[in-house]
Structure formats: structure tokens, C-alpha cells
Amino acid sequence: MQWLALELLVGLALLAGGRGDVVERMTAGVVEQLDQERSRLAEDPDEYARLVAAECRGFPEGDLFPYTLPVLAWAGLTSGDRNAADLARMERLLELAEKPVAKRTSAPEGRLDRLENYRDQATYLCQLNLAAAAFVAAGGKGHFAELHDKLSEVILSDLEKAAGRPLNSFPSYTWPFDTVPCLLSVADHVVPDSDLAAVPRGTPARGLEEEQAEGNARGGAGLSRRVQAVLDLHLAWVEESGLDRDTSLPVSRVTPQASTASEGPRGCDLSWRLALLEPIAPETARRWYKRYVKAFWVERVAVAGFREWPEGVGRKADVDSGPIVLGIGGAATALGIASAQVFNDELRLARLVPQVETTHQAIAEKVRDGEAAMPGLPVKLRADRYTGFLYGDVVLFHALTWGRTAKLFRGRR
């Protein structure tokens, strides 16, 4: 009942104040709270690492995203007087992220700059490189700028060898989503024109219409010939081999060897994949986003959001989806804010952003007297976390700021 009352109050505010302005103010207010708390935690890296180990280990890449996602957020927020402090925080969290990535990839002597290939670890290596790319775009220099150059060459070479097929997320698993951060992380990698790609540039590969390829190239102007080549080939592979028949949306999982679909579209994948794809392939991303909204968007009386599974697929929540309430996926909806921002989808932002605050209020009420369990989460909700849990806070911080960070990836090429 309290939730519904809050939604009605928010709705009246939107009508009275102009939808776009109110949503922008709400976003800024939540971001400020999340920013202040992330900044405080980053001042003591050892303590933050302890909290991450204690509170995030039950989540996907719980030893990685709590470090890399705030870096992406700060890259979009930093400017002027706060730049030096933000870069210092970003560097501290990159140092914490470097350790699990080196361990995952079995880097020689623990040094990622000595890797010669991605070791079938696209998830960890490319997310770190993406965060390093954001750090560099925000003005960062030194070790992580040099490491970014090195890893970009390694990743780009492996993308060329894959000839459009997705890189393996892990040695035994391939989620095509993970190839998109790889592509975005190398978007700024520039080499002499004489250093041609292993894959010929030529005309668009099969399955990618020329008009679509040209639109992507215009939107992501400035990509090197090598990066544009592997991007075109990967999008062509998705169009030809990686789309679900019923929804015409990208599938979420393929077999590592044959690269044939083994799991259909998922909301947590698509909300994030489309947000990350937009800066380098805007035409394709927008086309898929329209399909995504049509097939996955859910409107209820008091809440709205994205499904985790296509309508009619009766699968339950898992660690990737987060809680599913009234058919609405927690992860898909939170990350859907990032997609709605880059596609300037004011209608969905006007539904999603106010729900962030009402959800926060509902959680605060639930944990007023201490911790509380939440179905679908591997940790208990806490009063000192905006979303009730640390992992949720870093994901939300990233989602609410991606519209700003994405501009760095569009503008620097």
C-alpha cells in the first residue's frame, strides 16, 4: 500500500513539473547518494576489498564488477575540480580488479601485460579493459593506460581470429554478451593504416545489410579499420546465427565450439548489451532495442520494467536475473535504465527512474529493524545500502550514469 502511494505521488510530480526535468533531478539525486558512498568506500581499498569479499561473492563476477563498474560511473561524472580525486579512486579500484583478472587468466608471473591471448576469459579480461578505457578517456595515465594499450592489442587480435564469432566468456561457457564489452574496450585502439586487419575490410559480411553497416559506421565514426572490421563481422554473425526465431533478438548463450544457440534471449543480457553496443553500432543497437521493448517491456498498475524471459517462458529467477516480481526482472530492469538513457527513451525513463526511489523507500521500511531476507538474493538486505545490498548499489550506480559515460566512447574516436 505504501509503495502504491509513493508511485502516485511521483506520478503527480511528473505531471506537474515536466517529465524530463523531474526524471533528470531524480537521477541526479540518487547518483549523488551512490557517488558519495562509493567515494567513501574507495578511500580505504583494503576495507572495500573486505566488504566485497563478504557481501558480493555470491553474485556473478562478484570479485570484479564491484571494482570496475564504479570506474565506469566516475569516468562519466568526473570534471573540473573533482577530476584528480576521481582518477585516484578509479586507479585504486582498477588495482583491486587487476588481481582477480590476473588470477583468472593465469597471467605469467601475475602480470597481465605479458598475456599473449585472452585465455578464453573474455568476461574478466574485457570488463577490466573496458574500465581501463574509461579511465584513460577521463584523463588517466600511467600503468593502466599502458596496460589498456597492451590488452587492447591482445583482445583485438583474438577478435580477428574469431572472425565474427563470440569470444568465450570462460573456457566452458560462451555468452555472446561478453563480446560487446570486448569490442567497446578496443574502440579507441588506433594502429597505423599499414597494420591491416587479419580480416579483410571489404564489403559487409553476410547477414549485415550495407545500409545498416553504413549507419553504424556513421554513428561510431573514427573507429580504426581493424576495429570496424571485427565489429561488422560480429554483428553479421549475430544476424545470421545468433538471433532467436520468435523475437528476432540476440540469444543469450551459445555452445563454445559450434557457436550454436543453447539459450534464448534474456533481459539481464539485452538491457546491458544494447546499452554498451550503442556507442559503436547505434543503428543496430536501436533496431534491437525497439524489438526488445516490444517483446520484454511489462506494464503493471504500480510498477513497470523488463522481463527476464520472453513471455510464455516459465523459468524461475537465478543469480543473474535477480529477483523477479510480477514478471519483472530485477537485473533487466535496473540495467534497462542504462539502455533507456542512451536511446533517449523518455517514456521508459519516466517509469524506471521514479521506481528507483520508491524501491529504496520500500527496502528501507523492510530493513528498518535490521537485516531482511529477499527471495532471489544470496545476501540479506541491509539498511546502510541504497538498494539493500552492495552489489545492487554498484550496478545501479553504473546504470544511472551510463548515459554520461557512453558519451566518452562516442566522442573520443
Tab-separated table of C-alpha atoms in Angstrom, residues 18 52 90 109 228 306 350 370:
chain	number	residue	atom	x	y	z
A	18	GLY	CA	7.575	18.253	-16.725
A	52	VAL	CA	33.307	-7.001	-1.488
A	90	MET	CA	39.424	4.861	-10.239
A	109	GLU	CA	54.046	-14.036	-13.022
A	228	GLN	CA	35.366	-1.600	-37.610
A	306	PHE	CA	11.669	-5.536	-18.405
A	350	ALA	CA	9.834	8.228	-16.638
A	370	GLY	CA	17.715	-4.816	10.925
